[in-house]
Amino acid sequence: MFASADAAILMLESAFAIDHPKATVPSLSAERFTLVADGTPNPIVVSSEENTAILRAAENLVSDFENVTGVKPKLCDNVVSDRAIIIASLESPLMKEMVARGRFSTADLEGCNEKYLIKTVSDPLEGVGEALVIAGSDRRGVVYGIYEISEQIGVSPWYDWMDVPVKRQENLSIARGSYTAGEPAVRYRGIFLNDEAPCLTGWVEHTYGTDYGDHRFYERMFELILRLRGNFMWPAMWNSAFYDDDPMNGPLANEMGIVMSTSHHEPMGMAQQDWKRRGTGEWN
């Protein structure tokens, strides 16, 4: 993707960023929580009141299960089922119900930064026999937990950008228990698009018929960052101005939970192209 060695990816570069290898296996057992049985995944339960970053990631989890099984799981805000996957932030009405029922404790999440907790829970909600609960200390914590499950079922963060194939599975189960990666040791982690021409620039023009001022390109970049447990983006800058090129770019970053920076030589949010388009005199 990147055109020179100066392009920095300040995060894992492997095909997977999985936190708990071998927790999921392609077989079923009474001692394990069933994720997929005979090609059918569990319903996914999430409140419509959740932050947009969480709702987007939940929709991606639906797509991931569909790519693995060929069957699209039900996405809903309540369900009656023997098994389900429940996605809940600390503010979610689903979480409040689980806490009130004495089925889930948020003590290990409160006051934390970007921490997820995935846990198997019996009788979590009325009508649900057992669930794999994906919770988080904040919106990105929940999102990281969602994408950990995506990797558990075999979807690489690089499924799109590196064409990592997704293997079809008829049965998948995960060991019962709790899973977390704790809080990130580095506050800002992300991708820096530097020396992006000609390779990535040509690809964007070929794919979208436009330059980097297209939110569809950044949507794919933001998803990759989040799947890799990142939160930060330094945008393309050679002939681009992130906020100026497409008015949807900034709102999209916020909607998906990405913190935006300007590039290394563009202080105070003033992209060089902003100045070239509107300013007078030397950009200095």
mmCIF file of C-alpha atoms in Angstrom:
data_model
loop_
_atom_site.group_PDB
_atom_site.id
_atom_site.type_symbol
_atom_site.label_atom_id
_atom_site.label_comp_id
_atom_site.label_asym_id
_atom_site.label_seq_id
_atom_site.Cartn_x
_atom_site.Cartn_y
_atom_site.Cartn_z
ATOM 1 C CA MET A 1 0.000 0.000 0.000
ATOM 2 C CA PHE A 2 2.727 2.443 0.965
ATOM 3 C CA ALA A 3 5.195 3.959 -1.481
ATOM 4 C CA SER A 4 8.326 4.252 0.656
ATOM 5 C CA ALA A 5 10.022 3.003 3.768
ATOM 6 C CA ASP A 6 9.085 6.282 5.450
ATOM 7 C CA ALA A 7 5.456 5.211 5.603
ATOM 8 C CA ALA A 8 4.884 4.222 9.212
ATOM 9 C CA ILE A 9 2.414 1.720 10.570
ATOM 10 C CA LEU A 10 2.767 2.118 14.325
ATOM 11 C CA MET A 11 1.031 -1.120 15.228
ATOM 12 C CA LEU A 12 1.016 -4.838 14.523
ATOM 13 C CA GLU A 13 1.860 -5.674 10.913
ATOM 14 C CA SER A 14 0.989 -9.367 11.044
ATOM 15 C CA ALA A 15 -2.113 -10.718 9.344
ATOM 16 C CA PHE A 16 -3.819 -10.937 12.737
ATOM 17 C CA ALA A 17 -3.873 -8.814 15.885
ATOM 18 C CA ILE A 18 -5.626 -11.532 17.875
ATOM 19 C CA ASP A 19 -5.242 -11.277 21.646
ATOM 20 C CA HIS A 20 -6.231 -14.826 22.596
ATOM 21 C CA PRO A 21 -4.926 -17.372 20.079
ATOM 22 C CA LYS A 22 -6.447 -20.856 20.107
ATOM 23 C CA ALA A 23 -9.394 -19.843 22.306
ATOM 24 C CA THR A 24 -11.739 -20.767 19.438
ATOM 25 C CA VAL A 25 -11.750 -24.135 17.684
ATOM 26 C CA PRO A 26 -13.731 -25.520 14.687
ATOM 27 C CA SER A 27 -15.640 -28.061 16.751
ATOM 28 C CA LEU A 28 -18.380 -28.168 19.375
ATOM 29 C CA SER A 29 -18.347 -29.350 22.960
ATOM 30 C CA ALA A 30 -20.686 -29.143 25.929
ATOM 31 C CA GLU A 31 -17.817 -27.593 27.881
ATOM 32 C CA ARG A 32 -17.463 -24.710 25.396
ATOM 33 C CA PHE A 33 -19.686 -21.843 24.241
ATOM 34 C CA THR A 34 -21.029 -22.425 20.749
ATOM 35 C CA LEU A 35 -20.484 -19.588 18.288
ATOM 36 C CA VAL A 36 -21.560 -21.418 15.132
ATOM 37 C CA ALA A 37 -23.505 -24.694 14.954
ATOM 38 C CA ASP A 38 -24.111 -26.502 11.659
ATOM 39 C CA GLY A 39 -23.271 -23.342 9.737
ATOM 40 C CA THR A 40 -25.645 -21.116 11.717
ATOM 41 C CA PRO A 41 -24.257 -18.305 13.898
ATOM 42 C CA ASN A 42 -25.905 -16.967 17.035
ATOM 43 C CA PRO A 43 -28.048 -13.821 16.969
ATOM 44 C CA ILE A 44 -26.188 -10.631 17.871
ATOM 45 C CA VAL A 45 -27.919 -8.354 20.369
ATOM 46 C CA VAL A 46 -27.029 -4.658 20.675
ATOM 47 C CA SER A 47 -29.037 -1.651 21.789
ATOM 48 C CA SER A 48 -29.959 0.856 19.097
ATOM 49 C CA GLU A 49 -29.009 3.526 21.648
ATOM 50 C CA GLU A 50 -25.313 2.640 21.446
ATOM 51 C CA ASN A 51 -22.669 4.965 20.040
ATOM 52 C CA THR A 52 -22.351 4.896 16.266
ATOM 53 C CA ALA A 53 -18.830 3.428 16.486
ATOM 54 C CA ILE A 54 -20.237 0.416 18.323
ATOM 55 C CA LEU A 55 -23.187 0.017 15.960
ATOM 56 C CA ARG A 56 -20.886 0.133 12.928
ATOM 57 C CA ALA A 57 -18.596 -2.502 14.397
ATOM 58 C CA ALA A 58 -21.617 -4.675 15.267
ATOM 59 C CA GLU A 59 -22.734 -4.520 11.641
ATOM 60 C CA ASN A 60 -19.231 -5.528 10.570
ATOM 61 C CA LEU A 61 -19.375 -8.484 12.969
ATOM 62 C CA VAL A 62 -22.584 -9.569 11.245
ATOM 63 C CA SER A 63 -20.778 -9.408 7.899
ATOM 64 C CA ASP A 64 -17.812 -11.310 9.316
ATOM 65 C CA PHE A 65 -20.013 -14.156 10.531
ATOM 66 C CA GLU A 66 -21.748 -14.217 7.168
ATOM 67 C CA ASN A 67 -18.396 -14.448 5.372
ATOM 68 C CA VAL A 68 -17.343 -17.321 7.635
ATOM 69 C CA THR A 69 -20.598 -19.295 7.543
ATOM 70 C CA GLY A 70 -22.536 -18.109 4.502
ATOM 71 C CA VAL A 71 -25.424 -17.280 6.853
ATOM 72 C CA LYS A 72 -26.191 -13.762 8.031
ATOM 73 C CA PRO A 73 -26.860 -13.681 11.783
ATOM 74 C CA LYS A 74 -29.789 -11.736 13.153
ATOM 75 C CA LEU A 75 -28.875 -8.283 14.506
ATOM 76 C CA CYS A 76 -31.423 -7.079 17.039
ATOM 77 C CA ASP A 77 -31.905 -5.216 20.331
ATOM 78 C CA ASN A 78 -33.659 -8.129 22.051
ATOM 79 C CA VAL A 79 -34.098 -11.812 21.350
ATOM 80 C CA VAL A 80 -35.378 -15.102 22.769
ATOM 81 C CA SER A 81 -32.683 -17.686 22.182
ATOM 82 C CA ASP A 82 -30.702 -20.436 23.885
ATOM 83 C CA ARG A 83 -27.508 -18.619 22.898
ATOM 84 C CA ALA A 84 -26.620 -15.112 21.766
ATOM 85 C CA ILE A 85 -23.793 -12.634 21.464
ATOM 86 C CA ILE A 86 -24.536 -9.490 23.475
ATOM 87 C CA ILE A 87 -22.687 -6.234 22.776
ATOM 88 C CA ALA A 88 -22.961 -3.646 25.544
ATOM 89 C CA SER A 89 -21.183 -0.499 26.681
ATOM 90 C CA LEU A 90 -21.368 0.579 30.311
ATOM 91 C CA GLU A 91 -24.251 2.930 29.405
ATOM 92 C CA SER A 92 -26.229 0.340 27.457
ATOM 93 C CA PRO A 93 -29.682 -0.602 28.751
ATOM 94 C CA LEU A 94 -28.644 -4.206 28.105
ATOM 95 C CA MET A 95 -25.681 -3.790 30.457
ATOM 96 C CA LYS A 96 -27.869 -2.146 33.085
ATOM 97 C CA GLU A 97 -30.277 -5.085 32.901
ATOM 98 C CA MET A 98 -27.455 -7.631 33.236
ATOM 99 C CA VAL A 99 -26.025 -5.754 36.222
ATOM 100 C CA ALA A 100 -29.460 -5.478 37.857
ATOM 101 C CA ARG A 101 -29.955 -9.222 37.423
ATOM 102 C CA GLY A 102 -26.575 -9.830 39.077
ATOM 103 C CA ARG A 103 -25.214 -11.475 35.921
ATOM 104 C CA PHE A 104 -22.407 -9.065 35.053
ATOM 105 C CA SER A 105 -20.006 -6.865 37.023
ATOM 106 C CA THR A 106 -18.534 -3.721 35.488
ATOM 107 C CA ALA A 107 -15.934 -3.241 38.237
ATOM 108 C CA ASP A 108 -13.034 -4.309 36.002
ATOM 109 C CA LEU A 109 -14.034 -1.784 33.320
ATOM 110 C CA GLU A 110 -14.997 1.350 35.214
ATOM 111 C CA GLY A 111 -12.467 4.160 34.945
ATOM 112 C CA CYS A 112 -10.382 2.307 32.344
ATOM 113 C CA ASN A 113 -9.291 3.465 28.901
ATOM 114 C CA GLU A 114 -10.186 1.467 25.793
ATOM 115 C CA LYS A 115 -10.431 -1.843 27.652
ATOM 116 C CA TYR A 116 -12.706 -4.674 26.571
ATOM 117 C CA LEU A 117 -14.058 -7.604 28.557
ATOM 118 C CA ILE A 118 -15.503 -10.626 26.776
ATOM 119 C CA LYS A 119 -17.259 -13.062 29.079
ATOM 120 C CA THR A 120 -19.598 -16.036 28.887
ATOM 121 C CA VAL A 121 -22.672 -15.400 31.030
ATOM 122 C CA SER A 122 -25.576 -17.674 31.914
ATOM 123 C CA ASP A 123 -29.102 -16.226 31.909
ATOM 124 C CA PRO A 124 -27.865 -12.690 31.109
ATOM 125 C CA LEU A 125 -31.176 -11.289 29.870
ATOM 126 C CA GLU A 126 -34.755 -12.453 29.993
ATOM 127 C CA GLY A 127 -35.206 -14.996 27.223
ATOM 128 C CA VAL A 128 -31.496 -15.696 26.678
ATOM 129 C CA GLY A 129 -30.095 -18.924 28.089
ATOM 130 C CA GLU A 130 -26.402 -18.108 27.710
ATOM 131 C CA ALA A 131 -24.448 -15.362 26.004
ATOM 132 C CA LEU A 132 -21.008 -14.291 25.031
ATOM 133 C CA VAL A 133 -21.018 -10.700 26.306
ATOM 134 C CA ILE A 134 -18.729 -8.165 24.627
ATOM 135 C CA ALA A 135 -18.377 -5.159 26.938
ATOM 136 C CA GLY A 136 -15.996 -2.224 27.130
ATOM 137 C CA SER A 137 -14.947 0.688 29.311
ATOM 138 C CA ASP A 138 -15.766 3.095 26.468
ATOM 139 C CA ARG A 139 -16.832 2.974 22.847
ATOM 140 C CA ARG A 140 -13.429 1.923 21.511
ATOM 141 C CA GLY A 141 -13.111 -0.707 24.207
ATOM 142 C CA VAL A 142 -16.347 -2.290 22.995
ATOM 143 C CA VAL A 143 -15.227 -2.007 19.361
ATOM 144 C CA TYR A 144 -11.928 -3.759 20.114
ATOM 145 C CA GLY A 145 -13.821 -6.574 21.814
ATOM 146 C CA ILE A 146 -16.056 -6.947 18.773
ATOM 147 C CA TYR A 147 -13.068 -7.228 16.457
ATOM 148 C CA GLU A 148 -11.387 -9.731 18.780
ATOM 149 C CA ILE A 149 -14.377 -11.991 18.128
ATOM 150 C CA SER A 150 -14.043 -11.314 14.403
ATOM 151 C CA GLU A 151 -10.504 -12.650 14.606
ATOM 152 C CA GLN A 152 -11.574 -15.565 16.782
ATOM 153 C CA ILE A 153 -13.863 -16.760 13.985
ATOM 154 C CA GLY A 154 -11.120 -16.321 11.397
ATOM 155 C CA VAL A 155 -11.464 -12.839 9.875
ATOM 156 C CA SER A 156 -8.132 -11.041 9.658
ATOM 157 C CA PRO A 157 -7.950 -7.253 10.111
ATOM 158 C CA TRP A 158 -6.277 -7.346 6.690
ATOM 159 C CA TYR A 159 -9.098 -9.230 4.913
ATOM 160 C CA ASP A 160 -9.648 -6.163 2.752
ATOM 161 C CA TRP A 161 -6.268 -4.474 2.298
ATOM 162 C CA MET A 162 -4.186 -7.643 1.920
ATOM 163 C CA ASP A 163 -6.906 -9.979 0.621
ATOM 164 C CA VAL A 164 -6.404 -12.394 3.515
ATOM 165 C CA PRO A 165 -8.866 -15.219 2.755
ATOM 166 C CA VAL A 166 -11.672 -16.143 5.134
ATOM 167 C CA LYS A 167 -12.081 -19.882 5.714
ATOM 168 C CA ARG A 168 -15.619 -21.267 5.760
ATOM 169 C CA GLN A 169 -16.583 -22.959 9.024
ATOM 170 C CA GLU A 170 -19.583 -25.114 9.943
ATOM 171 C CA ASN A 171 -18.878 -25.243 13.676
ATOM 172 C CA LEU A 172 -17.014 -22.890 16.016
ATOM 173 C CA SER A 173 -16.821 -22.754 19.791
ATOM 174 C CA ILE A 174 -14.874 -20.709 22.316
ATOM 175 C CA ALA A 175 -13.676 -21.725 25.766
ATOM 176 C CA ARG A 176 -15.962 -20.404 28.477
ATOM 177 C CA GLY A 177 -14.471 -17.734 30.696
ATOM 178 C CA SER A 178 -13.320 -14.124 30.533
ATOM 179 C CA TYR A 179 -11.051 -12.447 27.994
ATOM 180 C CA THR A 180 -9.386 -9.056 28.029
ATOM 181 C CA ALA A 181 -6.229 -7.394 26.748
ATOM 182 C CA GLY A 182 -6.222 -4.760 29.464
ATOM 183 C CA GLU A 183 -5.633 -1.093 28.717
ATOM 184 C CA PRO A 184 -3.369 -0.054 25.827
ATOM 185 C CA ALA A 185 0.169 0.847 26.907
ATOM 186 C CA VAL A 186 0.365 3.592 24.234
ATOM 187 C CA ARG A 187 -2.404 6.199 24.165
ATOM 188 C CA TYR A 188 -2.412 6.984 20.435
ATOM 189 C CA ARG A 189 -1.841 4.169 17.955
ATOM 190 C CA GLY A 190 -2.525 4.378 14.277
ATOM 191 C CA ILE A 191 -1.490 4.715 10.660
ATOM 192 C CA PHE A 192 0.554 7.512 9.136
ATOM 193 C CA LEU A 193 0.141 7.998 5.393
ATOM 194 C CA ASN A 194 3.481 9.467 4.330
ATOM 195 C CA ASP A 195 5.044 9.570 0.844
ATOM 196 C CA GLU A 196 1.707 8.208 -0.332
ATOM 197 C CA ALA A 197 2.357 8.955 -4.018
ATOM 198 C CA PRO A 198 2.464 7.343 -6.484
ATOM 199 C CA CYS A 199 1.388 3.881 -5.318
ATOM 200 C CA LEU A 200 -1.482 4.547 -2.918
ATOM 201 C CA THR A 201 -2.468 7.721 -4.764
ATOM 202 C CA GLY A 202 -2.817 5.796 -8.020
ATOM 203 C CA TRP A 203 -4.845 3.093 -6.304
ATOM 204 C CA VAL A 204 -7.279 5.604 -4.800
ATOM 205 C CA GLU A 205 -7.738 7.322 -8.156
ATOM 206 C CA HIS A 206 -8.282 3.976 -9.890
ATOM 207 C CA THR A 207 -10.710 2.687 -7.241
ATOM 208 C CA TYR A 208 -12.807 5.782 -6.629
ATOM 209 C CA GLY A 209 -12.112 7.964 -9.632
ATOM 210 C CA THR A 210 -11.012 10.725 -7.287
ATOM 211 C CA ASP A 211 -8.174 11.643 -4.938
ATOM 212 C CA TYR A 212 -7.952 11.271 -1.154
ATOM 213 C CA GLY A 213 -10.843 13.654 -0.672
ATOM 214 C CA ASP A 214 -13.236 10.717 -0.651
ATOM 215 C CA HIS A 215 -14.641 9.490 2.646
ATOM 216 C CA ARG A 216 -15.079 5.988 1.196
ATOM 217 C CA PHE A 217 -11.307 5.568 1.164
ATOM 218 C CA TYR A 218 -10.945 6.764 4.756
ATOM 219 C CA GLU A 219 -13.827 4.561 5.888
ATOM 220 C CA ARG A 220 -11.771 1.530 4.862
ATOM 221 C CA MET A 221 -8.661 2.926 6.541
ATOM 222 C CA PHE A 222 -10.541 3.668 9.761
ATOM 223 C CA GLU A 223 -11.951 0.142 9.880
ATOM 224 C CA LEU A 224 -8.460 -1.321 9.486
ATOM 225 C CA ILE A 225 -7.122 0.867 12.302
ATOM 226 C CA LEU A 226 -9.888 -0.222 14.662
ATOM 227 C CA ARG A 227 -9.513 -3.893 13.769
ATOM 228 C CA LEU A 228 -5.821 -3.533 14.677
ATOM 229 C CA ARG A 229 -6.817 -1.950 18.044
ATOM 230 C CA GLY A 230 -5.718 1.492 16.904
ATOM 231 C CA ASN A 231 -7.390 4.862 17.378
ATOM 232 C CA PHE A 232 -5.357 7.447 15.444
ATOM 233 C CA MET A 233 -4.895 8.622 11.850
ATOM 234 C CA TRP A 234 -2.390 10.899 10.139
ATOM 235 C CA PRO A 235 -4.052 11.569 6.760
ATOM 236 C CA ALA A 236 -2.598 11.870 3.288
ATOM 237 C CA MET A 237 -1.178 15.329 2.670
ATOM 238 C CA TRP A 238 0.772 15.684 -0.583
ATOM 239 C CA ASN A 239 -2.091 17.169 -2.546
ATOM 240 C CA SER A 240 -4.807 16.711 0.039
ATOM 241 C CA ALA A 241 -6.582 18.466 2.875
ATOM 242 C CA PHE A 242 -8.555 15.987 4.979
ATOM 243 C CA TYR A 243 -11.309 18.313 6.217
ATOM 244 C CA ASP A 244 -11.496 20.387 3.058
ATOM 245 C CA ASP A 245 -11.586 17.687 0.376
ATOM 246 C CA ASP A 246 -14.757 15.955 1.566
ATOM 247 C CA PRO A 247 -17.029 17.466 4.259
ATOM 248 C CA MET A 248 -17.942 13.907 5.317
ATOM 249 C CA ASN A 249 -14.361 13.040 6.332
ATOM 250 C CA GLY A 250 -14.366 14.722 9.734
ATOM 251 C CA PRO A 251 -17.822 13.544 10.838
ATOM 252 C CA LEU A 252 -16.977 10.023 9.645
ATOM 253 C CA ALA A 253 -13.845 9.896 11.807
ATOM 254 C CA ASN A 254 -15.889 10.914 14.831
ATOM 255 C CA GLU A 255 -18.675 8.483 13.966
ATOM 256 C CA MET A 256 -16.237 5.574 13.783
ATOM 257 C CA GLY A 257 -14.225 6.585 16.841
ATOM 258 C CA ILE A 258 -10.981 7.714 15.178
ATOM 259 C CA VAL A 259 -8.836 10.548 16.543
ATOM 260 C CA MET A 260 -7.501 12.673 13.683
ATOM 261 C CA SER A 261 -4.207 14.493 13.473
ATOM 262 C CA THR A 262 -2.642 16.580 10.770
ATOM 263 C CA SER A 263 0.598 15.420 9.171
ATOM 264 C CA HIS A 264 4.049 16.062 10.552
ATOM 265 C CA HIS A 265 4.604 19.442 8.891
ATOM 266 C CA GLU A 266 1.081 20.810 9.188
ATOM 267 C CA PRO A 267 0.760 22.534 12.566
ATOM 268 C CA MET A 268 -2.446 23.734 14.204
ATOM 269 C CA GLY A 269 -4.719 21.829 11.852
ATOM 270 C CA MET A 270 -3.742 23.907 8.811
ATOM 271 C CA ALA A 271 -3.034 21.563 5.904
ATOM 272 C CA GLN A 272 -0.629 22.940 3.324
ATOM 273 C CA GLN A 273 -3.298 22.548 0.656
ATOM 274 C CA ASP A 274 -5.723 24.669 2.692
ATOM 275 C CA TRP A 275 -3.220 27.493 2.432
ATOM 276 C CA LYS A 276 -2.456 26.930 -1.230
ATOM 277 C CA ARG A 277 -6.155 27.065 -2.057
ATOM 278 C CA ARG A 278 -7.059 30.132 -0.001
ATOM 279 C CA GLY A 279 -3.994 31.820 1.417
ATOM 280 C CA THR A 280 -1.744 34.486 0.002
ATOM 281 C CA GLY A 281 2.031 34.498 0.141
ATOM 282 C CA GLU A 282 4.296 31.675 1.218
ATOM 283 C CA TRP A 283 3.027 28.783 3.345
ATOM 284 C CA ASN A 284 5.457 29.132 6.224
#
